[in-house]
Amino acid sequence: MSSSTGNKDFRDQLGKFRLDSNNPPSLPSSWSHLPAPDSPLDSSPARSKRVSTACDFCRKRKKKCDFRYPNCSACTRAGVRCTIPPPGPQVANTSVPRDQLENLQKRVQWLEEIVRRKSGISVADLATGTPIDGEGDPDWWYQVPAMIATGSRAPASIPSPAGSSGSPAPAGPTGSEAPTRVGTELPNVGEIFRDQLEHRRPSVARPTSAPRVLRLSSLEEAEQVAGQYFDSIGYQYPFMSRLEFMNHLRHIYSGGVPSSEVHNAYHITMAIALLIGSVDSTKPAEFYHASQETLPLALQNEDLPSVRALLGLALYTSFATAGPSIWHVLGTAMRLATSLGLHKARSYPTTEEEEMAKRAFWSLYNFDRLIASTLGRPLGIADEDISVSLPRELNDDGTEVPGASAMTIPVQVIRLRRIFSRIYRYLYSSRPQPPPREVAATLSQFRREVDDWRMSAPVFPSALLYSTSYYDYLYYTTLLLMYRPSQHNPTPDTTSIISCGDSSIQVIRSYWDSYSIGKLKWIWLTLSQVYFAGITILWCLEQNARALREARPAPWHPDEQMMRRATQAVVVLLEEFGKRRAGVDRLAETFRHQSTTIFSQMAYQQQQMEPNQPVPQPQDPGPPQPPISLAAPPPPPVPLAPILDDVLLVDGSGTVPMIDPQMAEQLSYSYNWFQEEMASYYTI
């Protein structure tokens, strides 16, 4: 085909394209470093701007065209677009801008440059239709992750950027003379996806009206229920402003219609508060289902209200027997929070916005550490990735009172959680087990940090009982996590055994105090802590029995009466849980059997050490005797099961029960078993 014929065919096809010369295509922000279509990519001599055909406007007016580029003088004066008729009969009714050809050439050059920068392949030097993928595979990009991980090169058949044909590059030795391949200049994956990351889905205003709104009988009752939430959960997870919530509450009870995010926050908060103060779950479930009507709208944007909505949903799930997986909800919330950069130090327009963002992130951090350690799962974010500071100790009126504000307790809890997080990562990981001496030294350092935290914890006057008792509870649960058998401390020393036993008794005392005044939260987190503390006491007693069998002194010397009361309290609490949660009755029976076996072993060893004392014969236990409680229960008396005493240490045959030599291993296994059992049973 002659060159003139080829040029004619190209001109004939040119009219099929319309390209607005006044609005050239814009570049994404991440590609701002590339040459724009308006500027030449090389320093080649300028092409001729004249054309040999008069424009349509001059032809219709039968005037002489001065062929100015890109608009002639007549078109410029008239304010019209200067177009020329394309050659050929196919598109005779279509006109194109005078600078159409140059714009197309610029665009082709621009696209070729993008391909060269992204892939390292100079397609401008290749013939049209040349295969540029390895072995003809059009999807060779799937190899990029493996290439990055291994540092290997791209497929050998991918041509060199300097190549002028489609033939594969020679597989010669690598060196300075070897041609540069794609594998030596891997594409910048971050640059490829930067546009998508920087241009997330834009925020859309949420609807100002909401579906049905549930209300309690009066505003006074609603304020009382909401106050129960902020006086308990609000101290642990202060991601909502009490003042703002109460203002929305009054607006709702005055007949106002809340926005979708306020609607969701109001209903889920009231559902949680009703669950805390009532055994009946009917009313909380109604509020929960109402909150679900606006949950999609509350989550439609990537913003702080979405994080708060997920936190509220996770809190409800931790209290209720129904709802989504708390593990999945918290994971979603953590990814959204990091996407928003809440974990990083940054500037905000106002102090209020900054503090509420901090409160939301640290509430999420606190909740994540609690759930991960309870279920034996990884943490949602590493402490090394967090640079945002702790919230300031501000009151609702904006005054900052360190040590005596509404944020004093939450900030103190977060400080402990940061120590707690390092303990968990050190002891419960898949890394090689460190030497026992190193473990002992590390635990000693952790213990000093935890003790210092408890000694320096400020007391918030208006929550005196709550702060002190809550600090004690957190202190002993942290020690329990630190000293109980773990991956890096499978055989704890005497210090660990003593700390385990004493901490477990104190944890149970804390829960028993709440149970005695009718304020125990019947949630799976409470169940987990009670059961863990109970089996830890049994494990410590088994360590005592093992030491005596090996003619060593017993490491733990607890107060006998206090230890038995704590064990009995676990039995009672598990039985009470069984009345409210399906499946816990089996757990209570397992713990009763384990505790009976351990106490039988203790009694048997004591008899062996005192051979002159007659072996006690089985007796009729008779009617259940009232136990000695850890705290005086309010009237009416709290129903308790028979106390664990020597009368329960032998069976009806009069023989001592068989002592399982693997009891300690079974108790240690119970930690992991219960985590998995609970997570699967309650779909956590």
Tab-separated table of C-alpha atoms in Angstrom, residues 151-351:
chain	number	residue	atom	x	y	z
A	151	GLY	CA	12.857	-10.001	44.308
A	152	SER	CA	12.714	-12.037	41.087
A	153	ARG	CA	12.473	-10.705	37.596
A	154	ALA	CA	9.530	-10.559	35.259
A	155	PRO	CA	9.030	-13.287	32.613
A	156	ALA	CA	12.012	-13.488	30.290
A	157	SER	CA	9.855	-13.122	27.213
A	158	ILE	CA	8.793	-9.600	28.126
A	159	PRO	CA	10.693	-7.320	25.739
A	160	SER	CA	13.173	-4.762	26.820
A	161	PRO	CA	11.967	-1.175	26.950
A	162	ALA	CA	14.698	-0.389	24.492
A	163	GLY	CA	13.655	-3.109	22.105
A	164	SER	CA	12.329	-2.091	18.707
A	165	SER	CA	10.504	-5.292	17.848
A	166	GLY	CA	8.262	-7.869	19.429
A	167	SER	CA	10.962	-10.550	19.683
A	168	PRO	CA	11.926	-11.726	23.162
A	169	ALA	CA	15.039	-10.315	24.723
A	170	PRO	CA	18.012	-12.670	24.718
A	171	ALA	CA	18.486	-14.662	27.904
A	172	GLY	CA	22.105	-13.669	28.267
A	173	PRO	CA	24.085	-13.388	31.497
A	174	THR	CA	23.115	-10.683	33.903
A	175	GLY	CA	25.471	-7.777	34.089
A	176	SER	CA	25.979	-4.239	33.000
A	177	GLU	CA	25.623	-5.226	29.368
A	178	ALA	CA	22.428	-7.209	29.886
A	179	PRO	CA	19.280	-5.439	28.703
A	180	THR	CA	17.072	-3.930	31.380
A	181	ARG	CA	13.928	-5.969	31.918
A	182	VAL	CA	10.652	-5.114	33.608
A	183	GLY	CA	11.588	-7.154	36.649
A	184	THR	CA	14.456	-4.811	37.464
A	185	GLU	CA	12.080	-1.846	37.528
A	186	LEU	CA	8.975	-3.151	39.257
A	187	PRO	CA	5.890	-0.966	39.032
A	188	ASN	CA	5.145	1.174	42.027
A	189	VAL	CA	2.105	-0.596	43.450
A	190	GLY	CA	1.403	2.251	45.831
A	191	GLU	CA	1.364	4.660	42.907
A	192	ILE	CA	-0.983	2.416	40.954
A	193	PHE	CA	-3.587	2.416	43.728
A	194	ARG	CA	-2.933	5.895	45.054
A	195	ASP	CA	-5.708	7.454	43.036
A	196	GLN	CA	-8.237	4.988	44.377
A	197	LEU	CA	-7.001	5.521	47.965
A	198	GLU	CA	-6.909	9.284	47.763
A	199	HIS	CA	-10.271	9.539	46.053
A	200	ARG	CA	-12.476	7.444	48.301
A	201	ARG	CA	-16.213	7.466	47.942
A	202	PRO	CA	-17.293	11.023	48.702
A	203	SER	CA	-19.378	11.684	51.781
A	204	VAL	CA	-23.064	12.198	51.176
A	205	ALA	CA	-25.364	14.095	53.489
A	206	ARG	CA	-27.462	11.679	55.505
A	207	PRO	CA	-31.254	12.061	55.435
A	208	THR	CA	-32.645	14.560	57.908
A	209	SER	CA	-35.669	12.410	58.685
A	210	ALA	CA	-35.698	8.942	60.206
A	211	PRO	CA	-38.106	6.014	60.506
A	212	ARG	CA	-40.118	5.201	63.598
A	213	VAL	CA	-38.777	6.419	66.917
A	214	LEU	CA	-39.308	4.380	70.082
A	215	ARG	CA	-39.816	6.241	73.326
A	216	LEU	CA	-40.110	5.224	76.951
A	217	SER	CA	-43.019	6.331	79.068
A	218	SER	CA	-41.497	9.686	79.969
A	219	LEU	CA	-38.464	11.880	79.503
A	220	GLU	CA	-37.528	11.372	83.156
A	221	GLU	CA	-37.408	7.612	82.701
A	222	ALA	CA	-35.377	7.963	79.505
A	223	GLU	CA	-32.861	10.250	81.226
A	224	GLN	CA	-32.555	7.794	84.104
A	225	VAL	CA	-31.921	4.855	81.744
A	226	ALA	CA	-29.409	6.867	79.708
A	227	GLY	CA	-27.701	7.917	82.924
A	228	GLN	CA	-27.176	4.257	83.806
A	229	TYR	CA	-25.324	3.845	80.521
A	230	PHE	CA	-23.002	6.825	80.995
A	231	ASP	CA	-22.394	6.013	84.669
A	232	SER	CA	-21.170	2.515	83.795
A	233	ILE	CA	-20.241	1.875	80.166
A	234	GLY	CA	-19.517	5.542	79.601
A	235	TYR	CA	-16.567	5.352	82.003
A	236	GLN	CA	-15.059	2.507	80.022
A	237	TYR	CA	-15.836	3.578	76.451
A	238	PRO	CA	-16.400	7.368	76.317
A	239	PHE	CA	-16.855	7.627	72.547
A	240	MET	CA	-20.109	9.592	72.934
A	241	SER	CA	-20.603	12.981	74.530
A	242	ARG	CA	-23.022	12.760	77.434
A	243	LEU	CA	-24.090	16.377	77.055
A	244	GLU	CA	-24.739	16.006	73.325
A	245	PHE	CA	-26.651	12.756	73.797
A	246	MET	CA	-28.903	14.234	76.480
A	247	ASN	CA	-29.680	17.202	74.226
A	248	HIS	CA	-30.697	14.822	71.428
A	249	LEU	CA	-32.741	12.841	73.953
A	250	ARG	CA	-34.749	15.912	74.974
A	251	HIS	CA	-35.263	16.844	71.334
A	252	ILE	CA	-36.638	13.362	70.590
A	253	TYR	CA	-38.997	13.367	73.593
A	254	SER	CA	-40.273	16.810	72.690
A	255	GLY	CA	-41.573	15.382	69.411
A	256	GLY	CA	-38.576	16.057	67.221
A	257	VAL	CA	-37.474	13.708	64.451
A	258	PRO	CA	-33.773	12.814	64.729
A	259	SER	CA	-31.349	12.468	61.849
A	260	SER	CA	-30.307	8.967	60.837
A	261	GLU	CA	-27.044	8.888	62.830
A	262	VAL	CA	-28.753	10.356	65.918
A	263	HIS	CA	-31.618	7.882	65.478
A	264	ASN	CA	-29.181	4.971	65.407
A	265	ALA	CA	-27.106	6.226	68.356
A	266	TYR	CA	-30.200	6.886	70.486
A	267	HIS	CA	-31.775	3.466	69.950
A	268	ILE	CA	-28.605	1.372	70.320
A	269	THR	CA	-27.584	3.283	73.464
A	270	MET	CA	-31.002	2.824	75.049
A	271	ALA	CA	-30.911	-0.867	74.104
A	272	ILE	CA	-27.565	-1.292	75.900
A	273	ALA	CA	-28.749	0.668	78.939
A	274	LEU	CA	-31.932	-1.400	79.200
A	275	LEU	CA	-29.921	-4.608	78.971
A	276	ILE	CA	-27.699	-3.448	81.834
A	277	GLY	CA	-30.561	-2.713	84.202
A	278	SER	CA	-33.102	-5.393	83.305
A	279	VAL	CA	-33.261	-9.158	83.020
A	280	ASP	CA	-36.048	-9.015	80.443
A	281	SER	CA	-34.569	-8.595	76.953
A	282	THR	CA	-37.852	-7.805	75.161
A	283	LYS	CA	-37.650	-4.027	75.415
A	284	PRO	CA	-33.907	-3.851	74.596
A	285	ALA	CA	-34.519	-6.011	71.526
A	286	GLU	CA	-37.175	-3.564	70.298
A	287	PHE	CA	-34.756	-0.657	70.558
A	288	TYR	CA	-32.030	-2.715	68.908
A	289	HIS	CA	-34.219	-3.579	65.908
A	290	ALA	CA	-35.214	0.073	65.610
A	291	SER	CA	-31.533	1.035	65.481
A	292	GLN	CA	-30.988	-1.403	62.622
A	293	GLU	CA	-33.421	0.554	60.447
A	294	THR	CA	-30.959	3.424	60.182
A	295	LEU	CA	-27.690	1.504	60.546
A	296	PRO	CA	-27.008	1.483	56.752
A	297	LEU	CA	-27.476	5.256	56.660
A	298	ALA	CA	-25.269	5.710	59.728
A	299	LEU	CA	-22.540	3.696	57.982
A	300	GLN	CA	-22.871	5.196	54.511
A	301	ASN	CA	-19.897	7.544	54.914
A	302	GLU	CA	-16.333	6.977	56.033
A	303	ASP	CA	-16.467	9.330	59.002
A	304	LEU	CA	-16.505	9.474	62.776
A	305	PRO	CA	-20.274	8.810	63.144
A	306	SER	CA	-19.719	5.505	61.320
A	307	VAL	CA	-17.018	4.508	63.818
A	308	ARG	CA	-19.328	5.378	66.706
A	309	ALA	CA	-22.168	3.383	65.146
A	310	LEU	CA	-19.932	0.297	64.907
A	311	LEU	CA	-18.766	0.742	68.502
A	312	GLY	CA	-22.357	0.926	69.692
A	313	LEU	CA	-23.202	-2.217	67.755
A	314	ALA	CA	-20.207	-4.046	69.262
A	315	LEU	CA	-21.191	-3.017	72.782
A	316	TYR	CA	-24.733	-4.271	72.287
A	317	THR	CA	-23.454	-7.573	70.941
A	318	SER	CA	-21.282	-8.016	74.026
A	319	PHE	CA	-24.367	-7.726	76.245
A	320	ALA	CA	-26.985	-9.502	74.139
A	321	THR	CA	-27.296	-13.110	73.064
A	322	ALA	CA	-28.170	-12.008	69.522
A	323	GLY	CA	-26.511	-9.758	67.013
A	324	PRO	CA	-23.558	-9.841	64.623
A	325	SER	CA	-20.135	-11.210	65.496
A	326	ILE	CA	-18.397	-8.766	67.807
A	327	TRP	CA	-15.056	-9.861	66.368
A	328	HIS	CA	-16.120	-8.880	62.843
A	329	VAL	CA	-17.707	-5.612	63.964
A	330	LEU	CA	-14.602	-4.518	65.871
A	331	GLY	CA	-12.387	-5.505	62.945
A	332	THR	CA	-14.466	-3.353	60.618
A	333	ALA	CA	-14.386	-0.461	63.064
A	334	MET	CA	-10.609	-0.692	63.465
A	335	ARG	CA	-10.032	-0.698	59.713
A	336	LEU	CA	-12.334	2.270	59.282
A	337	ALA	CA	-10.592	4.137	62.104
A	338	THR	CA	-7.140	3.555	60.606
A	339	SER	CA	-8.459	4.524	57.172
A	340	LEU	CA	-9.566	7.822	58.679
A	341	GLY	CA	-6.190	8.221	60.381
A	342	LEU	CA	-7.637	8.320	63.890
A	343	HIS	CA	-4.578	6.443	65.163
A	344	LYS	CA	-2.217	9.180	63.989
A	345	ALA	CA	-1.435	12.587	65.464
A	346	ARG	CA	-3.130	15.161	63.268
A	347	SER	CA	-4.730	18.580	63.422
A	348	TYR	CA	-8.465	19.238	63.669
A	349	PRO	CA	-10.518	22.382	63.118
A	350	THR	CA	-11.677	22.533	66.744
A	351	THR	CA	-10.631	21.073	70.079
